[in-house]
Coordinates of N, CA and C in Angstrom, one line a residue:
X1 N 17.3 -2.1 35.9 CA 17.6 -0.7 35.9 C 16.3 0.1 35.8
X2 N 16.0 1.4 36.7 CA 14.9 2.3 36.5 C 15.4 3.5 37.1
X3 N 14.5 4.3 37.5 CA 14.7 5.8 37.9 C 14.8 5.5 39.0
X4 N 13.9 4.4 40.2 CA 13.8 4.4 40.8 C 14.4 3.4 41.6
X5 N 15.7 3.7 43.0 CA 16.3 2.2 43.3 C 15.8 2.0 44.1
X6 N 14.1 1.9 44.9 CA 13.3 0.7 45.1 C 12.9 -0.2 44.3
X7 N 12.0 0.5 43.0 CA 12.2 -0.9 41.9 C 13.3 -1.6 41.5
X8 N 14.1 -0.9 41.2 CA 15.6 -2.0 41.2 C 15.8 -2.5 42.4
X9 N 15.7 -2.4 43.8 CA 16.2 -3.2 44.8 C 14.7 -4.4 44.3
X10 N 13.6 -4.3 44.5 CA 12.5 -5.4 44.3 C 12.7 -6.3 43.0
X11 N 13.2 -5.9 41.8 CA 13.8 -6.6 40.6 C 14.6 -7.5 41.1
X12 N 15.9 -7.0 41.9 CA 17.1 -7.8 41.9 C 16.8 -8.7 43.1
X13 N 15.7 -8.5 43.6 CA 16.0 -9.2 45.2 C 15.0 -10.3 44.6
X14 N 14.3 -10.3 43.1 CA 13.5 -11.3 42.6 C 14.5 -12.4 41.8
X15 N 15.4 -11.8 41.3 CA 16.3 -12.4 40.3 C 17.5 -13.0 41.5
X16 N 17.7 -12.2 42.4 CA 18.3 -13.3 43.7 C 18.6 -14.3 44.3
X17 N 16.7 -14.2 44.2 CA 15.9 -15.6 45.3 C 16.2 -16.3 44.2
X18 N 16.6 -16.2 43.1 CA 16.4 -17.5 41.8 C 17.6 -18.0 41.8
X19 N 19.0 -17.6 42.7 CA 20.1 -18.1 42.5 C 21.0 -17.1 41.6
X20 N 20.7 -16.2 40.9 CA 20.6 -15.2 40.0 C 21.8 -14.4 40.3
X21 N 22.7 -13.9 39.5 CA 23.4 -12.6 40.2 C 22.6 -11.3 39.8
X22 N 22.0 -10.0 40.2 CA 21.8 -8.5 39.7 C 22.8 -7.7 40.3
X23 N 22.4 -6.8 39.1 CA 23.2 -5.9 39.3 C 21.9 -4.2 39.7
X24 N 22.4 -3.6 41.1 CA 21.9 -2.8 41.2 C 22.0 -1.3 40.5
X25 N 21.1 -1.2 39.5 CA 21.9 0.5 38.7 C 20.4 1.0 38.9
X26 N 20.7 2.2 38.9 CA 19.6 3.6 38.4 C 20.1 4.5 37.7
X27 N 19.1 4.6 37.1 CA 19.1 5.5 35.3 C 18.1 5.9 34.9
X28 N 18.3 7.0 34.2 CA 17.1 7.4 33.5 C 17.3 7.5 31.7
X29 N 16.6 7.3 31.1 CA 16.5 7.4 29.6 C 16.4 8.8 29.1
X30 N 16.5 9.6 29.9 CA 16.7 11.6 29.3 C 18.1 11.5 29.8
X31 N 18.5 10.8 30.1 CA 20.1 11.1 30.9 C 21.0 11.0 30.5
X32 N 22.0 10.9 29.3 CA 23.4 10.0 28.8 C 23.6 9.1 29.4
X33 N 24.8 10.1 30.4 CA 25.5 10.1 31.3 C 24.7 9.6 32.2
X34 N 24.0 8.9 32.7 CA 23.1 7.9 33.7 C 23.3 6.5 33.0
X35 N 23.4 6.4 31.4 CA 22.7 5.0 30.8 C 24.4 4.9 30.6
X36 N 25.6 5.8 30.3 CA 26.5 5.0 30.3 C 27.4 4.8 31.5
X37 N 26.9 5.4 32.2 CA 27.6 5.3 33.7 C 26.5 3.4 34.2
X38 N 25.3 3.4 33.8 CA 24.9 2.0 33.9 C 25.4 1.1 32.9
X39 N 25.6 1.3 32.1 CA 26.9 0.6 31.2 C 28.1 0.4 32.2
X40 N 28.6 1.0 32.2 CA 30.1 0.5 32.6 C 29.7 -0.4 34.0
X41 N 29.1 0.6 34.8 CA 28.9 -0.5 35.9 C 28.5 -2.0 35.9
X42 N 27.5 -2.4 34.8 CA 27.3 -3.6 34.5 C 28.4 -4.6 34.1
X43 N 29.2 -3.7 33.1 CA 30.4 -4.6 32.2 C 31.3 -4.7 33.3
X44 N 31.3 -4.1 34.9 CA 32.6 -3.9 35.7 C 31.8 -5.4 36.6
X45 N 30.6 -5.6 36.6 CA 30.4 -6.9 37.6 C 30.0 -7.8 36.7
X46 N 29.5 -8.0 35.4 CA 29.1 -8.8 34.7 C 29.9 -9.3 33.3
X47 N 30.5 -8.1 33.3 CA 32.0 -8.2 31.8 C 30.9 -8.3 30.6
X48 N 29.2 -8.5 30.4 CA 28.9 -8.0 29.2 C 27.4 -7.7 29.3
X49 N 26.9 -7.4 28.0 CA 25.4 -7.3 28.2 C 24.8 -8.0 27.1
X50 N 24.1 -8.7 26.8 CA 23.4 -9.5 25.8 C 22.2 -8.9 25.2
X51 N 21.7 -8.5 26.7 CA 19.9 -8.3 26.3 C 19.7 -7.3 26.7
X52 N 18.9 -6.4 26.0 CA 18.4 -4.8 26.3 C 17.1 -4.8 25.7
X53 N 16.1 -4.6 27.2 CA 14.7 -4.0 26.9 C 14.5 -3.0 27.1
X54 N 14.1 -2.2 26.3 CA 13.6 -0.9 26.2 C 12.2 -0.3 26.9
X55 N 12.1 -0.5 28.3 CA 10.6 -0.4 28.6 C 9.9 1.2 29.6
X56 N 11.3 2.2 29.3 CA 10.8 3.7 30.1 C 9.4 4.0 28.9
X57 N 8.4 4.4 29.6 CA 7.2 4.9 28.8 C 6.0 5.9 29.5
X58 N 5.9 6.5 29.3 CA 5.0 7.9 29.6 C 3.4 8.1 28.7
X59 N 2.5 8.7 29.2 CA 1.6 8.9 28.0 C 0.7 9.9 29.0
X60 N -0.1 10.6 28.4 CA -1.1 11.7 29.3 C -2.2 12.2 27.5
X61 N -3.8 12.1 28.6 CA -4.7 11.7 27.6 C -5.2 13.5 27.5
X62 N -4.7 14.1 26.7 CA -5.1 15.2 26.2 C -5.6 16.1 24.9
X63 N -7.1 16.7 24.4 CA -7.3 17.1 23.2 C -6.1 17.3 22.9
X64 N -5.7 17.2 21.3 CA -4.4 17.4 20.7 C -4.7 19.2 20.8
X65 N -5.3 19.8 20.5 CA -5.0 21.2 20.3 C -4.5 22.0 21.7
X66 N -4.6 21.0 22.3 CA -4.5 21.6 24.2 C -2.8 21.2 24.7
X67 N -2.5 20.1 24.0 CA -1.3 19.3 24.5 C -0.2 20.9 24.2
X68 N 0.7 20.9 25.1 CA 1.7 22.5 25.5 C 3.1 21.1 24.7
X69 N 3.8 22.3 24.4 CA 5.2 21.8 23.7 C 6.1 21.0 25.0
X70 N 5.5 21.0 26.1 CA 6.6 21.2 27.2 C 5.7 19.3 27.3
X71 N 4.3 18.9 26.9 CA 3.9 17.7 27.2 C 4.3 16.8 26.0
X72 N 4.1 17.5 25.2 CA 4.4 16.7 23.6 C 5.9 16.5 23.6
X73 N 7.2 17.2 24.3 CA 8.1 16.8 24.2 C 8.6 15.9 25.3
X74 N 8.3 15.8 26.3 CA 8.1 15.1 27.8 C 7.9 13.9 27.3
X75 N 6.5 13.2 26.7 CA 6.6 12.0 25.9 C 7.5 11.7 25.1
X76 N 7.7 12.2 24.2 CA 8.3 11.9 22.6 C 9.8 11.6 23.2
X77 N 10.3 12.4 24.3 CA 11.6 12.5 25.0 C 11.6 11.0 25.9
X78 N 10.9 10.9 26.5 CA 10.8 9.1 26.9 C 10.4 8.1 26.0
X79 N 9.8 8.1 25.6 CA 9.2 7.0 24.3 C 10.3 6.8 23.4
X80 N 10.3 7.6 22.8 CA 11.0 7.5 21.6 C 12.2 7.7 21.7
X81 N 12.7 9.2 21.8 CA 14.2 9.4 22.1 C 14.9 8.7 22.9
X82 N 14.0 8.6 24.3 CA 14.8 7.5 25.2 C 15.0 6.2 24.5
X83 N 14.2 5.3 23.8 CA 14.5 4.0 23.5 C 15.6 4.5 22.3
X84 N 15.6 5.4 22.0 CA 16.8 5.5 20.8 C 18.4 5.5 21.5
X85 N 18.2 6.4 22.5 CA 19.3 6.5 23.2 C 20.1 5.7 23.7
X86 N 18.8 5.1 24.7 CA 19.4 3.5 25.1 C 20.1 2.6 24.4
X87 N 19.4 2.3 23.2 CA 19.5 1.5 21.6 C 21.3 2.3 21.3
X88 N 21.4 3.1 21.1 CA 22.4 3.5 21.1 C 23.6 3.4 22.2
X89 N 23.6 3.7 23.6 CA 24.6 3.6 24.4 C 25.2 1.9 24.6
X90 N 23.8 1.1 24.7 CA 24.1 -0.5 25.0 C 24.5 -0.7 23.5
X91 N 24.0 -0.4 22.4 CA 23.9 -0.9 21.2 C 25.0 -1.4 21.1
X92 N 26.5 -0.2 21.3 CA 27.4 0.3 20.4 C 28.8 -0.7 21.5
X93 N 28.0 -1.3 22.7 CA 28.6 -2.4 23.3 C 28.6 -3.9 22.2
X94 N 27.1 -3.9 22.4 CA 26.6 -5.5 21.4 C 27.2 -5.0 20.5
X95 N 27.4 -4.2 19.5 CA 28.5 -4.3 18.0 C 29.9 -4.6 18.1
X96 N 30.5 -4.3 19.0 CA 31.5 -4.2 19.6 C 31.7 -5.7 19.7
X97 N 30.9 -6.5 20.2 CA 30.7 -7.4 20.8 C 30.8 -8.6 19.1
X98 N 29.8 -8.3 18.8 CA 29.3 -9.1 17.4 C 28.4 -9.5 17.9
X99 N 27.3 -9.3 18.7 CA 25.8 -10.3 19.4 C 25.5 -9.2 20.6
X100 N 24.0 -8.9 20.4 CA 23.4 -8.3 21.2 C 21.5 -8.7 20.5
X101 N 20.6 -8.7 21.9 CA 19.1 -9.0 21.4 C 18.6 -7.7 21.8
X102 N 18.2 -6.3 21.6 CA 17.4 -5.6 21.7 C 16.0 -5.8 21.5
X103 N 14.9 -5.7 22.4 CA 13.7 -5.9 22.3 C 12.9 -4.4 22.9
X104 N 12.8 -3.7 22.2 CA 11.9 -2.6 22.2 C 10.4 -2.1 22.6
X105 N 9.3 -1.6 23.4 CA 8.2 -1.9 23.9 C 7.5 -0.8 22.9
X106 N 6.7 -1.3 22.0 CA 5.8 -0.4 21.0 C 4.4 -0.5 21.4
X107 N 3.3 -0.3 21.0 CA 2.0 -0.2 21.2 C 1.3 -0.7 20.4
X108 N -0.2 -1.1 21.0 CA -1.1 -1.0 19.8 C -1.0 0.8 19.2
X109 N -0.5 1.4 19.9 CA -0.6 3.0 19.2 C 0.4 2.8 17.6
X110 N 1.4 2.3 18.1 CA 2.3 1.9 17.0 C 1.2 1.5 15.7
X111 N 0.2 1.3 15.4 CA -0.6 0.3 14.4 C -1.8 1.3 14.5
X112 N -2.4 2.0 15.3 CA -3.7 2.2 14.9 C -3.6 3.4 15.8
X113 N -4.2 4.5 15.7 CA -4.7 6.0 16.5 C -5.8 6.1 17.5
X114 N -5.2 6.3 18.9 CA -6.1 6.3 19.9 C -6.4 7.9 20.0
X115 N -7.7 8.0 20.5 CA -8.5 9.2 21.4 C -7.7 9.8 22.2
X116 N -7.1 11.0 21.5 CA -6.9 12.1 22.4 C -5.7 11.7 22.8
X117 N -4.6 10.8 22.8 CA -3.2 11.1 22.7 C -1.9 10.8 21.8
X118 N -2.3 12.3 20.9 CA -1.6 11.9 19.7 C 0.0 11.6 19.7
X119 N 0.7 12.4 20.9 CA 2.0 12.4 21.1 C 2.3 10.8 21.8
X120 N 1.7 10.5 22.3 CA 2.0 9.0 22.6 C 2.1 8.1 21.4
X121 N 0.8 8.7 20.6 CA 0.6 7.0 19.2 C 1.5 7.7 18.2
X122 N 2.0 9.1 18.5 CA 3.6 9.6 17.1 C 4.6 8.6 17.9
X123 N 4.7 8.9 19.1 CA 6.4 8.4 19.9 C 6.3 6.5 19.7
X124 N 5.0 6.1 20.0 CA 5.0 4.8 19.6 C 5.1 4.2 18.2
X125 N 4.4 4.9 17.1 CA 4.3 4.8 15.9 C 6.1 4.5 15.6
X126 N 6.5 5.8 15.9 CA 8.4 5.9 16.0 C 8.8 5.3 16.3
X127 N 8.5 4.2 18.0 CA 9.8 3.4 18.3 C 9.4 2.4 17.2
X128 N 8.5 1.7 16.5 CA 8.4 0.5 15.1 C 9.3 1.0 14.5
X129 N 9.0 2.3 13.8 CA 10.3 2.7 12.8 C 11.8 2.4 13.4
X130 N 11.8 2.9 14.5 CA 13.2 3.2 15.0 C 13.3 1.6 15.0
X131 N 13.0 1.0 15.8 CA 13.0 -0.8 15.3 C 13.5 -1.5 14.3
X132 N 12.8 -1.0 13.1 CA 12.8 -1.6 11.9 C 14.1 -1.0 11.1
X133 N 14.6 0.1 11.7 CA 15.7 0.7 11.0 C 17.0 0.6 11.9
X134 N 16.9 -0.2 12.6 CA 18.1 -1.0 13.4 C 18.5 -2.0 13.0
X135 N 17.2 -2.8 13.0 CA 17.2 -4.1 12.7 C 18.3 -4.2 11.4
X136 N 17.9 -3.6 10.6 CA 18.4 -3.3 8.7 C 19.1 -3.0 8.8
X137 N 19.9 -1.3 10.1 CA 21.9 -1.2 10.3 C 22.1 -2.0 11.2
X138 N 21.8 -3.1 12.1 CA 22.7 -3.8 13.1 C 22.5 -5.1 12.5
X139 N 21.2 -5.8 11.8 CA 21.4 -6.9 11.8 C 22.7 -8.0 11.2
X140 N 22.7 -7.5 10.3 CA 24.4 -8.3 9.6 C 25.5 -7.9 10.8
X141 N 25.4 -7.3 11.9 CA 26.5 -7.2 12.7 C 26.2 -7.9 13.8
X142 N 25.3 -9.0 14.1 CA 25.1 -9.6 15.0 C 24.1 -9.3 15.8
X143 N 23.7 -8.1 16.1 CA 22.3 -7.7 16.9 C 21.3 -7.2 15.9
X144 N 19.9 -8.2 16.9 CA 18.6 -8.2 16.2 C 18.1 -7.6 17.0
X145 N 17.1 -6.5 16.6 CA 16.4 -5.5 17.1 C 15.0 -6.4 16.9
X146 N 14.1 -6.2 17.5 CA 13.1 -6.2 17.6 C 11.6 -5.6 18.3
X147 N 10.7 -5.8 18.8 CA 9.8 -5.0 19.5 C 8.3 -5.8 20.1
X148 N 8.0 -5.4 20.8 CA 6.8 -6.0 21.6 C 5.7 -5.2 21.7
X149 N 4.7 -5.3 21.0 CA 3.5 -4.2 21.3 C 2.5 -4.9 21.6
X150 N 2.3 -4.2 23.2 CA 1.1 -4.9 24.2 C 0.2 -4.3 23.7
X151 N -1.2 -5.5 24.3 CA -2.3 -5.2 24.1 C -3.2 -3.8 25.5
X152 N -4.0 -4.6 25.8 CA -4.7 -3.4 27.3 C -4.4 -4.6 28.3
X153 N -3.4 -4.3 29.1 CA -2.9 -4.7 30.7 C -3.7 -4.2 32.1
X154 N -3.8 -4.8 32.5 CA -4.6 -3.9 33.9 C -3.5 -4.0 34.7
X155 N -3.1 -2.5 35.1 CA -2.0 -2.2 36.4 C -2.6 -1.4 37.3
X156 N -2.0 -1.2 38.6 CA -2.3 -0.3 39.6 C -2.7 1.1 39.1
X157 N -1.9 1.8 38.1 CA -2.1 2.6 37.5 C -4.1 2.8 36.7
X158 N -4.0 1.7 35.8 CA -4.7 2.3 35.1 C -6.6 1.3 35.6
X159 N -6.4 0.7 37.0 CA -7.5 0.0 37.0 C -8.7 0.6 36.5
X160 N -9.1 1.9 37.2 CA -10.0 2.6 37.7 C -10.5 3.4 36.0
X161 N -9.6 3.6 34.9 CA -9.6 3.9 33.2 C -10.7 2.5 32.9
X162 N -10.1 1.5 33.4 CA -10.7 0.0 32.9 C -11.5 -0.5 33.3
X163 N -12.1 -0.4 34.3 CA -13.3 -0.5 35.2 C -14.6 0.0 35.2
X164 N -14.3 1.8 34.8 CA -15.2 2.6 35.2 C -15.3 3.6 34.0
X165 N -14.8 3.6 32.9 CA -15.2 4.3 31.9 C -15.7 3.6 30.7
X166 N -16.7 4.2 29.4 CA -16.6 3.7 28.5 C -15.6 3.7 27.4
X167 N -14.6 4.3 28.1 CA -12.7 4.0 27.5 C -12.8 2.3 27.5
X168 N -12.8 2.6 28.9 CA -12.2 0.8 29.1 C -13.5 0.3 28.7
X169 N -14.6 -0.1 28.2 CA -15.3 -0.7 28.0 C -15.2 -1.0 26.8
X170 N -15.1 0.3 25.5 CA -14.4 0.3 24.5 C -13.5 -0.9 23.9
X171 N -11.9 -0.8 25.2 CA -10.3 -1.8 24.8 C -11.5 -2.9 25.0
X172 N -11.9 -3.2 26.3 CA -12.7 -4.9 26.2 C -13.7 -5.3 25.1
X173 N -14.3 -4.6 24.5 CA -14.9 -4.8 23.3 C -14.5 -5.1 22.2
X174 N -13.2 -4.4 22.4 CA -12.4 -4.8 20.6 C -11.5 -6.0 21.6
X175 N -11.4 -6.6 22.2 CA -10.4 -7.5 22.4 C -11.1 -9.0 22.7
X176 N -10.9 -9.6 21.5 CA -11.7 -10.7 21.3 C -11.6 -11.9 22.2
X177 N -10.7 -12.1 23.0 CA -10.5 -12.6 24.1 C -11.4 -12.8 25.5
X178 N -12.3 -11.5 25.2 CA -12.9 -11.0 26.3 C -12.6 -10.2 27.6
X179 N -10.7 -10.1 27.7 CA -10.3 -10.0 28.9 C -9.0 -9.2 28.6
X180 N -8.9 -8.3 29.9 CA -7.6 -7.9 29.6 C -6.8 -8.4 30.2
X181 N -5.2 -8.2 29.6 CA -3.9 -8.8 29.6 C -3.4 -9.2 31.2
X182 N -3.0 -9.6 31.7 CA -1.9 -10.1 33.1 C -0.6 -9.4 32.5
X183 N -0.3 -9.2 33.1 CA 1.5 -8.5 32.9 C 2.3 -9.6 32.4
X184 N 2.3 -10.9 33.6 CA 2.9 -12.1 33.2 C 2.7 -12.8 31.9
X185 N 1.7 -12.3 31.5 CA 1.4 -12.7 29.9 C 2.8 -12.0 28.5
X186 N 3.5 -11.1 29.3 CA 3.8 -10.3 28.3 C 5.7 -11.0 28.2
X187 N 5.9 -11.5 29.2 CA 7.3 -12.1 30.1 C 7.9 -13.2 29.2
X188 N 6.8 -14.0 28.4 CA 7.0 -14.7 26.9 C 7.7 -14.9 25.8
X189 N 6.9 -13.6 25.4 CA 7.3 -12.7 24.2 C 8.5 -11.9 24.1
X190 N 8.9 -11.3 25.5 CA 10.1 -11.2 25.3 C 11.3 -12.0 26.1
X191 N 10.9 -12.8 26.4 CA 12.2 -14.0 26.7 C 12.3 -14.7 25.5
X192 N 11.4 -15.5 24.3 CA 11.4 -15.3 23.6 C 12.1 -14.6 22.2
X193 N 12.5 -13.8 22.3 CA 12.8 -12.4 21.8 C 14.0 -12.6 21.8
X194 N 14.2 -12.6 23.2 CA 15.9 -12.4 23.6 C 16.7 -13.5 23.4
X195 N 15.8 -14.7 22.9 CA 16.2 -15.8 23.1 C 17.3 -16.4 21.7
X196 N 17.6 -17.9 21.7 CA 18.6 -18.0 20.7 C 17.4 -18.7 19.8
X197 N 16.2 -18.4 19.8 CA 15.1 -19.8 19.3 C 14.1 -18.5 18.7
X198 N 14.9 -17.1 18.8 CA 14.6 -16.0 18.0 C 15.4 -15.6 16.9
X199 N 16.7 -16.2 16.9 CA 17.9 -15.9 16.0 C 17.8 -15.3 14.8
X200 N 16.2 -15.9 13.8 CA 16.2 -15.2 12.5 C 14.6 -14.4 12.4
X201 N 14.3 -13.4 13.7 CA 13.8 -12.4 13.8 C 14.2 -11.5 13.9
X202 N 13.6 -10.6 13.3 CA 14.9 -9.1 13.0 C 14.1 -7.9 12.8
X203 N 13.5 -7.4 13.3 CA 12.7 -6.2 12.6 C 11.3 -6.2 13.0
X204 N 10.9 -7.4 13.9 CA 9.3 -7.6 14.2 C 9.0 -7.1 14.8
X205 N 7.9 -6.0 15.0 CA 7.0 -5.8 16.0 C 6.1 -6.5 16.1
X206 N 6.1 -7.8 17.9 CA 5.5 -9.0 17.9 C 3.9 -8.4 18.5
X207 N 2.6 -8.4 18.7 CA 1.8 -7.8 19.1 C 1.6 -8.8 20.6
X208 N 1.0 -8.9 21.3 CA 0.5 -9.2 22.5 C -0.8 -8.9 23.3
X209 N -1.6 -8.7 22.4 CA -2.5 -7.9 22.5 C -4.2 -8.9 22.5
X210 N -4.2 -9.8 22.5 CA -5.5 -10.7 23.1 C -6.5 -10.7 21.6
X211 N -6.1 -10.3 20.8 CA -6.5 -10.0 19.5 C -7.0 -9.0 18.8
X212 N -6.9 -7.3 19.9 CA -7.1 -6.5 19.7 C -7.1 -6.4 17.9
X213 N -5.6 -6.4 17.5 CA -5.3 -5.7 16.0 C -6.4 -6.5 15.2
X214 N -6.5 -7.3 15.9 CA -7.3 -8.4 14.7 C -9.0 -8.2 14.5
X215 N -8.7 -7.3 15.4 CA -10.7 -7.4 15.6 C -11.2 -6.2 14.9
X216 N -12.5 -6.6 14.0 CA -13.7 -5.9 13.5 C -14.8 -6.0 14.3
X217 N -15.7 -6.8 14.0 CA -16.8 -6.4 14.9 C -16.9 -7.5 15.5
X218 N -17.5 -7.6 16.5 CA -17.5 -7.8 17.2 C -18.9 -8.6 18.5
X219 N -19.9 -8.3 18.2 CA -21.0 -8.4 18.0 C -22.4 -8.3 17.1

């Protein structure tokens, strides 16, 4: 599921080749009525849902006294409220159910304050809480919430932040690994997650992060 049904057609035509059934939906997490209209569609080819990751995410690097109400809520409105929302439309299926695995995408912002975007590391900070306070109302009802907070990933997006600034020179310095993340690195942690060899995890935000949280100095 995304905003976009070229990524959904590339997802499902991956999950295909595997023998796999998908299901093709587009949705957006500002939407309701998009996430339960992908609800029903799912339960109408698949009859249920087990697993829900939470992965719409936004962020823009702005002095805080500069950030306009219209960017601080644009984040906070994907990040947070969307994973709440979501958490809520699929949730109220998996209760229904008695068994659902929510796995939620948090940050190193979730744990520690980056440079200049505060509305990102509040929305991130939030989805741990929102996490942790699911975990505590759904757990005794069969669904375990939990959460994944990556380390620094190199995507198409952000090469040229990681390459060419003393930003990225910075994340490589505290990440005691020496290296940043592969995406596929992250595919683990939440299979993992969703998995039945997760059953008495409930409330964790797992890090993934190459040792980032763990690192002082460093040299």
């Amino acid at each position: 599921m995304s905003r976009r049904a070229e990524q959904v057609d590339a997802a499902a035509a991956e999950v295909e080749a595997l023998g796999r059934r998908a299901v093709r939906v587009t949705a957006d997490v500002s939407d309701r009525a998009s996430l339960e209209a992908a609800l029903a569609q799912t339960l109408t080819e698949l009859g249920k849902i087990d697993i829900l990751v939470n992965c719409a995410g936004i962020t823009k690097r702005t002095p805080t006294l500069d950030v306009t109400d219209e960017e601080w809520g644009a984040i906070v409105e994907t990040n947070l409220t969307g994973s709440w929302r979501a958490c809520q439309v699929f949730g109220r299926h998996m209760l229904e159910r008695g068994y659902g695995r929510i796995v939620n995408i948090a940050s190193l912002a979730s744990f520690v304050g980056l440079f200049e975007v505060a509305a990102y590391t509040a929305s991130k900070a939030g989805v741990a809480g929102l996490t942790r306070a699911l975990a505590v109302e759904w757990g005794r009802r069969g669904v375990n919430v939990n959460a994944i907070a990556p380390g620094v990933y190199r995507t198409a997006l952000n090469s040229a932040l990681l390459d060419g600034t003393d930003r990225g020179k910075e994340f490589l310095l505290r990440t005691p690994l020496g290296r940043f993340g592969r995406t596929e690195e992250l595919s683990g942690a939440c299979v993992f997650l969703a998995s039945e060899a997760a059953s008495y995890i409930n409330g964790e935000v797992l890090t993934v992060d190459g040792g980032f949280l763990a690192s002082g100095v460093n040299q």
